[in-house]
mmCIF file of N, CA and C and ligand atoms in Angstrom:
data_model
loop_
_atom_site.group_PDB
_atom_site.id
_atom_site.type_symbol
_atom_site.label_atom_id
_atom_site.label_comp_id
_atom_site.label_asym_id
_atom_site.label_seq_id
_atom_site.Cartn_x
_atom_site.Cartn_y
_atom_site.Cartn_z
ATOM 1 N N MET A 28 -27.028 -58.684 16.117
ATOM 2 C CA MET A 28 -27.938 -59.554 16.844
ATOM 3 C C MET A 28 -29.103 -58.719 17.332
ATOM 4 N N SER A 29 -30.289 -59.137 17.048
ATOM 5 C CA SER A 29 -31.451 -58.358 17.475
ATOM 6 C C SER A 29 -31.998 -58.932 18.773
ATOM 7 N N HIS A 30 -32.596 -58.077 19.555
ATOM 8 C CA HIS A 30 -33.146 -58.496 20.835
ATOM 9 C C HIS A 30 -34.653 -58.345 20.805
ATOM 10 N N PRO A 31 -35.370 -59.297 21.389
ATOM 11 C CA PRO A 31 -36.817 -59.130 21.494
ATOM 12 C C PRO A 31 -37.142 -57.902 22.330
ATOM 13 N N THR A 32 -38.227 -57.271 22.001
ATOM 14 C CA THR A 32 -38.662 -56.119 22.777
ATOM 15 C C THR A 32 -39.105 -56.586 24.160
ATOM 16 N N PRO A 33 -38.530 -56.008 25.208
ATOM 17 C CA PRO A 33 -38.953 -56.426 26.548
ATOM 18 C C PRO A 33 -40.436 -56.128 26.755
ATOM 19 N N ALA A 34 -41.104 -57.045 27.400
ATOM 20 C CA ALA A 34 -42.523 -56.863 27.678
ATOM 21 C C ALA A 34 -42.705 -56.440 29.129
ATOM 22 N N THR A 35 -43.668 -55.622 29.356
ATOM 23 C CA THR A 35 -44.038 -55.269 30.717
ATOM 24 C C THR A 35 -45.392 -55.899 30.997
ATOM 25 N N ALA A 36 -45.436 -56.716 32.026
ATOM 26 C CA ALA A 36 -46.655 -57.483 32.288
ATOM 27 C C ALA A 36 -47.728 -56.615 32.920
ATOM 28 N N THR A 37 -48.940 -56.854 32.539
ATOM 29 C CA THR A 37 -50.073 -56.189 33.179
ATOM 30 C C THR A 37 -51.080 -57.262 33.586
ATOM 31 N N PRO A 38 -51.587 -57.180 34.804
ATOM 32 C CA PRO A 38 -52.576 -58.159 35.235
ATOM 33 C C PRO A 38 -53.844 -58.023 34.394
ATOM 34 N N THR A 39 -54.460 -59.132 34.082
ATOM 35 C CA THR A 39 -55.732 -59.085 33.373
ATOM 36 C C THR A 39 -56.762 -59.856 34.188
ATOM 37 N N PRO A 40 -58.012 -59.448 34.169
ATOM 38 C CA PRO A 40 -59.008 -60.077 35.026
ATOM 39 C C PRO A 40 -59.448 -61.455 34.553
ATOM 40 N N ASP A 41 -59.218 -61.773 33.296
ATOM 41 C CA ASP A 41 -59.767 -63.010 32.742
ATOM 42 C C ASP A 41 -58.771 -64.153 32.716
ATOM 43 N N VAL A 42 -57.799 -64.123 33.596
ATOM 44 C CA VAL A 42 -56.813 -65.197 33.656
ATOM 45 C C VAL A 42 -56.770 -65.757 35.073
ATOM 46 N N PRO A 43 -56.190 -66.958 35.216
ATOM 47 C CA PRO A 43 -56.129 -67.536 36.562
ATOM 48 C C PRO A 43 -55.217 -66.721 37.473
ATOM 49 N N THR A 44 -55.816 -65.833 38.189
ATOM 50 C CA THR A 44 -55.014 -64.974 39.052
ATOM 51 C C THR A 44 -54.912 -65.539 40.460
ATOM 52 N N ALA A 45 -55.515 -66.712 40.683
ATOM 53 C CA ALA A 45 -55.483 -67.292 42.029
ATOM 54 C C ALA A 45 -54.045 -67.480 42.503
ATOM 55 N N LEU A 46 -53.175 -67.843 41.579
ATOM 56 C CA LEU A 46 -51.780 -68.045 41.945
ATOM 57 C C LEU A 46 -50.972 -66.770 41.754
ATOM 58 N N GLY A 47 -51.655 -65.681 41.440
ATOM 59 C CA GLY A 47 -50.938 -64.444 41.201
ATOM 60 C C GLY A 47 -50.341 -64.370 39.814
ATOM 61 N N ALA A 48 -50.839 -65.211 38.906
ATOM 62 C CA ALA A 48 -50.299 -65.212 37.553
ATOM 63 C C ALA A 48 -50.675 -63.922 36.823
ATOM 64 N N VAL A 49 -49.762 -63.435 36.057
ATOM 65 C CA VAL A 49 -50.018 -62.247 35.246
ATOM 66 C C VAL A 49 -49.716 -62.568 33.787
ATOM 67 N N ARG A 50 -50.431 -61.884 32.901
ATOM 68 C CA ARG A 50 -50.183 -62.057 31.473
ATOM 69 C C ARG A 50 -48.893 -61.330 31.098
ATOM 70 N N VAL A 51 -48.020 -62.024 30.405
ATOM 71 C CA VAL A 51 -46.735 -61.420 30.029
ATOM 72 C C VAL A 51 -46.747 -60.985 28.564
ATOM 73 N N CYS A 52 -47.250 -61.854 27.702
ATOM 74 C CA CYS A 52 -47.256 -61.561 26.276
ATOM 75 C C CYS A 52 -48.075 -62.649 25.602
ATOM 76 N N ALA A 53 -48.217 -62.549 24.306
ATOM 77 C CA ALA A 53 -48.850 -63.623 23.547
ATOM 78 C C ALA A 53 -47.791 -64.659 23.178
ATOM 79 N N LEU A 54 -48.219 -65.902 23.047
ATOM 80 C CA LEU A 54 -47.273 -66.933 22.609
ATOM 81 C C LEU A 54 -46.623 -66.533 21.291
ATOM 82 N N ASP A 55 -47.405 -65.917 20.416
ATOM 83 C CA ASP A 55 -46.890 -65.521 19.103
ATOM 84 C C ASP A 55 -45.820 -64.440 19.172
ATOM 85 N N ASP A 56 -45.725 -63.788 20.336
ATOM 86 C CA ASP A 56 -44.677 -62.781 20.494
ATOM 87 C C ASP A 56 -43.304 -63.414 20.710
ATOM 88 N N LEU A 57 -43.310 -64.711 21.006
ATOM 89 C CA LEU A 57 -42.058 -65.413 21.313
ATOM 90 C C LEU A 57 -41.639 -66.272 20.132
ATOM 91 N N LEU A 58 -40.359 -66.281 19.851
ATOM 92 C CA LEU A 58 -39.837 -67.093 18.764
ATOM 93 C C LEU A 58 -39.433 -68.458 19.299
ATOM 94 N N PRO A 59 -39.756 -69.545 18.566
ATOM 95 C CA PRO A 59 -39.364 -70.881 19.026
ATOM 96 C C PRO A 59 -37.854 -70.989 19.208
ATOM 97 N N GLU A 60 -37.487 -71.652 20.296
ATOM 98 C CA GLU A 60 -36.078 -71.932 20.593
ATOM 99 C C GLU A 60 -35.269 -70.667 20.879
ATOM 100 N N ARG A 61 -35.994 -69.599 21.244
ATOM 101 C CA ARG A 61 -35.294 -68.347 21.563
ATOM 102 C C ARG A 61 -35.805 -67.822 22.899
ATOM 103 N N GLY A 62 -34.980 -66.986 23.512
ATOM 104 C CA GLY A 62 -35.371 -66.372 24.769
ATOM 105 C C GLY A 62 -35.876 -64.965 24.554
ATOM 106 N N ALA A 63 -36.617 -64.467 25.547
ATOM 107 C CA ALA A 63 -37.069 -63.081 25.546
ATOM 108 C C ALA A 63 -37.098 -62.601 26.992
ATOM 109 N N GLY A 64 -36.659 -61.384 27.186
ATOM 110 C CA GLY A 64 -36.668 -60.823 28.530
ATOM 111 C C GLY A 64 -37.980 -60.134 28.814
ATOM 112 N N ALA A 65 -38.418 -60.189 30.072
ATOM 113 C CA ALA A 65 -39.631 -59.487 30.478
ATOM 114 C C ALA A 65 -39.453 -59.017 31.914
ATOM 115 N N ILE A 66 -40.194 -57.985 32.245
ATOM 116 C CA ILE A 66 -40.221 -57.517 33.632
ATOM 117 C C ILE A 66 -41.621 -57.770 34.155
ATOM 118 N N VAL A 67 -41.716 -58.580 35.201
ATOM 119 C CA VAL A 67 -43.003 -58.948 35.779
ATOM 120 C C VAL A 67 -43.004 -58.455 37.213
ATOM 121 N N GLY A 68 -43.848 -57.488 37.489
ATOM 122 C CA GLY A 68 -43.758 -56.844 38.789
ATOM 123 C C GLY A 68 -42.394 -56.186 38.891
ATOM 124 N N GLU A 69 -41.637 -56.617 39.884
ATOM 125 C CA GLU A 69 -40.287 -56.059 40.004
ATOM 126 C C GLU A 69 -39.232 -57.084 39.622
ATOM 127 N N GLN A 70 -39.684 -58.164 38.986
ATOM 128 C CA GLN A 70 -38.749 -59.241 38.683
ATOM 129 C C GLN A 70 -38.419 -59.283 37.202
ATOM 130 N N ARG A 71 -37.162 -59.455 36.933
ATOM 131 C CA ARG A 71 -36.724 -59.672 35.550
ATOM 132 C C ARG A 71 -36.708 -61.169 35.297
ATOM 133 N N VAL A 72 -37.382 -61.572 34.240
ATOM 134 C CA VAL A 72 -37.439 -62.995 33.922
ATOM 135 C C VAL A 72 -36.974 -63.207 32.484
ATOM 136 N N ALA A 73 -36.531 -64.423 32.237
ATOM 137 C CA ALA A 73 -36.146 -64.845 30.893
ATOM 138 C C ALA A 73 -37.113 -65.934 30.468
ATOM 139 N N LEU A 74 -37.864 -65.675 29.393
ATOM 140 C CA LEU A 74 -38.850 -66.624 28.878
ATOM 141 C C LEU A 74 -38.260 -67.374 27.700
ATOM 142 N N PHE A 75 -38.577 -68.662 27.644
ATOM 143 C CA PHE A 75 -38.092 -69.479 26.527
ATOM 144 C C PHE A 75 -39.244 -70.284 25.951
ATOM 145 N N ARG A 76 -39.505 -70.079 24.685
ATOM 146 C CA ARG A 76 -40.504 -70.882 23.977
ATOM 147 C C ARG A 76 -39.784 -72.051 23.313
ATOM 148 N N LEU A 77 -40.171 -73.255 23.712
ATOM 149 C CA LEU A 77 -39.546 -74.445 23.129
ATOM 150 C C LEU A 77 -40.179 -74.756 21.782
ATOM 151 N N ALA A 78 -39.575 -75.701 21.070
ATOM 152 C CA ALA A 78 -40.101 -76.107 19.763
ATOM 153 C C ALA A 78 -41.499 -76.689 19.896
ATOM 154 N N THR A 79 -41.820 -77.216 21.079
ATOM 155 C CA THR A 79 -43.139 -77.805 21.338
ATOM 156 C C THR A 79 -44.186 -76.748 21.678
ATOM 157 N N ASP A 80 -43.784 -75.473 21.731
ATOM 158 C CA ASP A 80 -44.622 -74.342 22.158
ATOM 159 C C ASP A 80 -44.830 -74.288 23.661
ATOM 160 N N GLU A 81 -44.181 -75.186 24.384
ATOM 161 C CA GLU A 81 -44.140 -75.019 25.840
ATOM 162 C C GLU A 81 -43.274 -73.795 26.153
ATOM 163 N N VAL A 82 -43.665 -73.053 27.188
ATOM 164 C CA VAL A 82 -42.889 -71.880 27.577
ATOM 165 C C VAL A 82 -42.374 -72.082 29.000
ATOM 166 N N LEU A 83 -41.087 -71.841 29.178
ATOM 167 C CA LEU A 83 -40.449 -71.961 30.488
ATOM 168 C C LEU A 83 -39.822 -70.627 30.843
ATOM 169 N N ALA A 84 -39.691 -70.377 32.144
ATOM 170 C CA ALA A 84 -39.133 -69.091 32.568
ATOM 171 C C ALA A 84 -38.202 -69.276 33.756
ATOM 172 N N VAL A 85 -37.094 -68.577 33.707
ATOM 173 C CA VAL A 85 -36.133 -68.545 34.813
ATOM 174 C C VAL A 85 -35.758 -67.083 35.067
ATOM 175 N N GLN A 86 -35.023 -66.866 36.130
ATOM 176 C CA GLN A 86 -34.550 -65.504 36.406
ATOM 177 C C GLN A 86 -33.697 -65.004 35.248
ATOM 178 N N GLN A 87 -33.787 -63.699 34.990
ATOM 179 C CA GLN A 87 -33.017 -63.111 33.904
ATOM 180 C C GLN A 87 -31.548 -62.896 34.288
ATOM 181 N N ARG A 88 -31.317 -62.785 35.597
ATOM 182 C CA ARG A 88 -29.964 -62.453 36.054
ATOM 183 C C ARG A 88 -29.063 -63.688 36.026
ATOM 184 N N ASP A 89 -27.953 -63.547 35.371
ATOM 185 C CA ASP A 89 -26.925 -64.576 35.354
ATOM 186 C C ASP A 89 -26.169 -64.482 36.678
ATOM 187 N N PRO A 90 -26.261 -65.518 37.537
ATOM 188 C CA PRO A 90 -25.644 -65.395 38.864
ATOM 189 C C PRO A 90 -24.124 -65.315 38.828
ATOM 190 N N TYR A 91 -23.529 -65.718 37.756
ATOM 191 C CA TYR A 91 -22.057 -65.711 37.694
ATOM 192 C C TYR A 91 -21.502 -64.355 37.262
ATOM 193 N N SER A 92 -22.200 -63.679 36.376
ATOM 194 C CA SER A 92 -21.717 -62.372 35.912
ATOM 195 C C SER A 92 -22.486 -61.226 36.550
ATOM 196 N N GLY A 93 -23.683 -61.526 37.085
ATOM 197 C CA GLY A 93 -24.537 -60.469 37.634
ATOM 198 C C GLY A 93 -25.281 -59.696 36.570
ATOM 199 N N ALA A 94 -25.124 -60.072 35.321
ATOM 200 C CA ALA A 94 -25.768 -59.340 34.220
ATOM 201 C C ALA A 94 -27.129 -59.956 33.896
ATOM 202 N N ASN A 95 -28.043 -59.117 33.463
ATOM 203 C CA ASN A 95 -29.395 -59.575 33.105
ATOM 204 C C ASN A 95 -29.420 -60.007 31.646
ATOM 205 N N VAL A 96 -28.894 -61.201 31.423
ATOM 206 C CA VAL A 96 -28.642 -61.636 30.046
ATOM 207 C C VAL A 96 -29.142 -63.037 29.704
ATOM 208 N N LEU A 97 -29.756 -63.724 30.649
ATOM 209 C CA LEU A 97 -30.013 -65.136 30.359
ATOM 210 C C LEU A 97 -30.989 -65.343 29.207
ATOM 211 N N SER A 98 -31.864 -64.343 28.946
ATOM 212 C CA SER A 98 -32.764 -64.493 27.792
ATOM 213 C C SER A 98 -31.990 -64.518 26.477
ATOM 214 N N ARG A 99 -30.739 -64.089 26.534
ATOM 215 C CA ARG A 99 -29.909 -64.106 25.326
ATOM 216 C C ARG A 99 -29.064 -65.368 25.238
ATOM 217 N N GLY A 100 -29.308 -66.279 26.165
ATOM 218 C CA GLY A 100 -28.552 -67.524 26.179
ATOM 219 C C GLY A 100 -28.974 -68.471 25.079
ATOM 220 N N LEU A 101 -28.175 -69.485 24.906
ATOM 221 C CA LEU A 101 -28.435 -70.476 23.861
ATOM 222 C C LEU A 101 -29.316 -71.591 24.417
ATOM 223 N N VAL A 102 -30.414 -71.850 23.728
ATOM 224 C CA VAL A 102 -31.312 -72.938 24.126
ATOM 225 C C VAL A 102 -30.783 -74.252 23.565
ATOM 226 N N GLY A 103 -30.740 -75.273 24.427
ATOM 227 C CA GLY A 103 -30.276 -76.581 23.988
ATOM 228 C C GLY A 103 -30.985 -77.666 24.762
ATOM 229 N N ASP A 104 -30.395 -78.848 24.780
ATOM 230 C CA ASP A 104 -30.962 -79.882 25.634
ATOM 231 C C ASP A 104 -29.888 -80.865 26.056
ATOM 232 N N ARG A 105 -30.115 -81.444 27.220
ATOM 233 C CA ARG A 105 -29.254 -82.508 27.714
ATOM 234 C C ARG A 105 -30.159 -83.649 28.117
ATOM 235 N N ALA A 106 -29.938 -84.793 27.519
ATOM 236 C CA ALA A 106 -30.754 -85.983 27.796
ATOM 237 C C ALA A 106 -32.233 -85.668 27.629
ATOM 238 N N GLY A 107 -32.549 -84.846 26.640
ATOM 239 C CA GLY A 107 -33.948 -84.568 26.333
ATOM 240 C C GLY A 107 -34.573 -83.474 27.168
ATOM 241 N N GLU A 108 -33.825 -82.933 28.138
ATOM 242 C CA GLU A 108 -34.361 -81.847 28.965
ATOM 243 C C GLU A 108 -33.822 -80.513 28.453
ATOM 244 N N PRO A 109 -34.705 -79.506 28.349
ATOM 245 C CA PRO A 109 -34.263 -78.222 27.792
ATOM 246 C C PRO A 109 -33.304 -77.491 28.726
ATOM 247 N N THR A 110 -32.338 -76.850 28.110
ATOM 248 C CA THR A 110 -31.311 -76.134 28.875
ATOM 249 C C THR A 110 -31.090 -74.752 28.268
ATOM 250 N N VAL A 111 -30.454 -73.905 29.078
ATOM 251 C CA VAL A 111 -29.970 -72.630 28.548
ATOM 252 C C VAL A 111 -28.515 -72.500 28.953
ATOM 253 N N THR A 112 -27.729 -71.953 28.034
ATOM 254 C CA THR A 112 -26.316 -71.682 28.293
ATOM 255 C C THR A 112 -26.110 -70.176 28.358
ATOM 256 N N SER A 113 -25.478 -69.718 29.437
ATOM 257 C CA SER A 113 -25.249 -68.284 29.599
ATOM 258 C C SER A 113 -24.409 -67.728 28.455
ATOM 259 N N PRO A 114 -24.797 -66.564 27.936
ATOM 260 C CA PRO A 114 -23.958 -65.932 26.903
ATOM 261 C C PRO A 114 -22.666 -65.352 27.479
ATOM 262 N N MET A 115 -22.565 -65.322 28.819
ATOM 263 C CA MET A 115 -21.370 -64.728 29.424
ATOM 264 C C MET A 115 -20.258 -65.756 29.587
ATOM 265 N N TYR A 116 -20.395 -66.638 30.592
ATOM 266 C CA TYR A 116 -19.306 -67.577 30.880
ATOM 267 C C TYR A 116 -19.685 -69.022 30.586
ATOM 268 N N LYS A 117 -20.832 -69.196 29.896
ATOM 269 C CA LYS A 117 -21.205 -70.505 29.337
ATOM 270 C C LYS A 117 -21.644 -71.545 30.365
ATOM 271 N N GLN A 118 -22.059 -71.103 31.558
ATOM 272 C CA GLN A 118 -22.666 -72.071 32.469
ATOM 273 C C GLN A 118 -23.965 -72.585 31.851
ATOM 274 N N VAL A 119 -24.355 -73.794 32.225
ATOM 275 C CA VAL A 119 -25.542 -74.431 31.654
ATOM 276 C C VAL A 119 -26.521 -74.784 32.776
ATOM 277 N N TRP A 120 -27.810 -74.480 32.536
ATOM 278 C CA TRP A 120 -28.853 -74.812 33.509
ATOM 279 C C TRP A 120 -29.967 -75.596 32.845
ATOM 280 N N ASP A 121 -30.623 -76.417 33.666
ATOM 281 C CA ASP A 121 -31.859 -77.081 33.274
ATOM 282 C C ASP A 121 -32.976 -76.037 33.350
ATOM 283 N N LEU A 122 -33.680 -75.830 32.243
ATOM 284 C CA LEU A 122 -34.711 -74.784 32.216
ATOM 285 C C LEU A 122 -35.952 -75.158 33.028
ATOM 286 N N ARG A 123 -36.167 -76.453 33.252
ATOM 287 C CA ARG A 123 -37.361 -76.836 34.031
ATOM 288 C C ARG A 123 -37.143 -76.704 35.528
ATOM 289 N N THR A 124 -35.945 -77.063 35.974
ATOM 290 C CA THR A 124 -35.698 -77.094 37.424
ATOM 291 C C THR A 124 -34.828 -75.934 37.889
ATOM 292 N N GLY A 125 -34.127 -75.302 36.971
ATOM 293 C CA GLY A 125 -33.183 -74.261 37.339
ATOM 294 C C GLY A 125 -31.852 -74.804 37.833
ATOM 295 N N ALA A 126 -31.721 -76.122 37.840
ATOM 296 C CA ALA A 126 -30.489 -76.720 38.359
ATOM 297 C C ALA A 126 -29.310 -76.394 37.458
ATOM 298 N N CYS A 127 -28.205 -76.038 38.084
ATOM 299 C CA CYS A 127 -26.981 -75.780 37.335
ATOM 300 C C CYS A 127 -26.372 -77.115 36.928
ATOM 301 N N LEU A 128 -26.250 -77.346 35.633
ATOM 302 C CA LEU A 128 -25.739 -78.614 35.125
ATOM 303 C C LEU A 128 -24.256 -78.544 34.819
ATOM 304 N N ASP A 129 -23.757 -77.352 34.533
ATOM 305 C CA ASP A 129 -22.327 -77.178 34.251
ATOM 306 C C ASP A 129 -21.897 -75.805 34.761
ATOM 307 N N PRO A 130 -21.224 -75.771 35.911
ATOM 308 C CA PRO A 130 -20.808 -74.484 36.481
ATOM 309 C C PRO A 130 -19.486 -73.969 35.918
ATOM 310 N N VAL A 131 -18.950 -74.660 34.935
ATOM 311 C CA VAL A 131 -17.692 -74.245 34.278
ATOM 312 C C VAL A 131 -16.607 -73.946 35.327
ATOM 313 N N GLY A 132 -16.423 -74.917 36.218
ATOM 314 C CA GLY A 132 -15.340 -74.806 37.184
ATOM 315 C C GLY A 132 -15.659 -74.011 38.428
ATOM 316 N N LYS A 133 -16.841 -73.390 38.467
ATOM 317 C CA LYS A 133 -17.245 -72.631 39.668
ATOM 318 C C LYS A 133 -18.146 -73.509 40.540
ATOM 319 N N ASP A 134 -18.537 -72.972 41.689
ATOM 320 C CA ASP A 134 -19.538 -73.664 42.499
ATOM 321 C C ASP A 134 -20.883 -73.554 41.796
ATOM 322 N N PRO A 135 -21.653 -74.637 41.771
ATOM 323 C CA PRO A 135 -22.962 -74.575 41.086
ATOM 324 C C PRO A 135 -23.912 -73.598 41.784
ATOM 325 N N VAL A 136 -24.571 -72.775 41.008
ATOM 326 C CA VAL A 136 -25.608 -71.864 41.509
ATOM 327 C C VAL A 136 -26.842 -72.088 40.652
ATOM 328 N N ASP A 137 -27.928 -72.519 41.304
ATOM 329 C CA ASP A 137 -29.156 -72.781 40.559
ATOM 330 C C ASP A 137 -29.899 -71.485 40.250
ATOM 331 N N LEU A 138 -30.803 -71.559 39.304
ATOM 332 C CA LEU A 138 -31.637 -70.416 38.936
ATOM 333 C C LEU A 138 -33.017 -70.542 39.571
ATOM 334 N N ARG A 139 -33.636 -69.407 39.827
ATOM 335 C CA ARG A 139 -35.029 -69.408 40.218
ATOM 336 C C ARG A 139 -35.877 -69.697 38.976
ATOM 337 N N VAL A 140 -36.850 -70.565 39.134
ATOM 338 C CA VAL A 140 -37.759 -70.831 38.019
ATOM 339 C C VAL A 140 -39.119 -70.218 38.336
ATOM 340 N N HIS A 141 -39.842 -69.849 37.309
ATOM 341 C CA HIS A 141 -41.187 -69.288 37.443
ATOM 342 C C HIS A 141 -42.173 -70.200 36.735
ATOM 343 N N ALA A 142 -43.297 -70.441 37.401
ATOM 344 C CA ALA A 142 -44.342 -71.240 36.770
ATOM 345 C C ALA A 142 -44.949 -70.448 35.616
ATOM 346 N N VAL A 143 -45.164 -71.129 34.496
ATOM 347 C CA VAL A 143 -45.723 -70.497 33.304
ATOM 348 C C VAL A 143 -46.844 -71.380 32.761
ATOM 349 N N ALA A 144 -47.882 -70.747 32.268
ATOM 350 C CA ALA A 144 -48.938 -71.472 31.567
ATOM 351 C C ALA A 144 -49.289 -70.686 30.315
ATOM 352 N N VAL A 145 -49.662 -71.418 29.274
ATOM 353 C CA VAL A 145 -50.152 -70.771 28.060
ATOM 354 C C VAL A 145 -51.646 -71.061 27.970
ATOM 355 N N VAL A 146 -52.454 -70.013 28.050
ATOM 356 C CA VAL A 146 -53.910 -70.134 28.052
ATOM 357 C C VAL A 146 -54.462 -69.255 26.941
ATOM 358 N N ASP A 147 -55.194 -69.864 26.025
ATOM 359 C CA ASP A 147 -55.785 -69.113 24.918
ATOM 360 C C ASP A 147 -54.746 -68.273 24.187
ATOM 361 N N GLY A 148 -53.560 -68.846 24.010
ATOM 362 C CA GLY A 148 -52.516 -68.147 23.268
ATOM 363 C C GLY A 148 -51.811 -67.050 24.032
ATOM 364 N N GLN A 149 -52.158 -66.928 25.338
ATOM 365 C CA GLN A 149 -51.513 -65.908 26.166
ATOM 366 C C GLN A 149 -50.573 -66.582 27.166
ATOM 367 N N VAL A 150 -49.419 -65.972 27.359
ATOM 368 C CA VAL A 150 -48.431 -66.514 28.282
ATOM 369 C C VAL A 150 -48.647 -65.895 29.655
ATOM 370 N N LEU A 151 -48.936 -66.751 30.633
ATOM 371 C CA LEU A 151 -49.164 -66.321 32.006
ATOM 372 C C LEU A 151 -48.009 -66.799 32.861
ATOM 373 N N LEU A 152 -47.581 -65.955 33.768
ATOM 374 C CA LEU A 152 -46.423 -66.290 34.596
ATOM 375 C C LEU A 152 -46.710 -65.924 36.041
ATOM 376 N N VAL A 153 -46.243 -66.802 36.939
ATOM 377 C CA VAL A 153 -46.323 -66.497 38.370
ATOM 378 C C VAL A 153 -44.999 -65.868 38.785
ATOM 379 N N PRO A 154 -45.013 -64.604 39.178
ATOM 380 C CA PRO A 154 -43.764 -63.917 39.520
ATOM 381 C C PRO A 154 -43.056 -64.589 40.718
HETATM 382 S S1 FES B 24 -25.253 -58.047 21.576
HETATM 383 FE FE1 FES B 24 -27.044 -58.553 22.658
HETATM 384 S S2 FES B 24 -26.403 -60.195 23.847
HETATM 385 FE FE2 FES B 24 -24.684 -59.737 22.749
#
């Protein structure tokens, strides 16, 4: 199994920085329906490019295992909303809201979500 190369974000002057958004990578760096890990500031995030080219981001840390693996999770959907399933213990979250949809018998723990925009083919994220 191959892993995307982690990206390190660098602020660029020509992007909407009013919200503190930083450029993470190009949209073309992301594979559809796959996750990629990135470090933005001091935060580890998991980016997901959907089939529609929308990009969503949640925390990289799996709250159940403590491992930074969510970018390696399986992208799916429930009732038309995109989800990710942890590669560790298979919990399922809504990628838009971070809500835990299936805690696999544990107490539900939601994920932090990060605002993302794609501008001129560049992926911008608010840490
Ligand atoms: S080998 Fe990379 S997530 Fe399993």
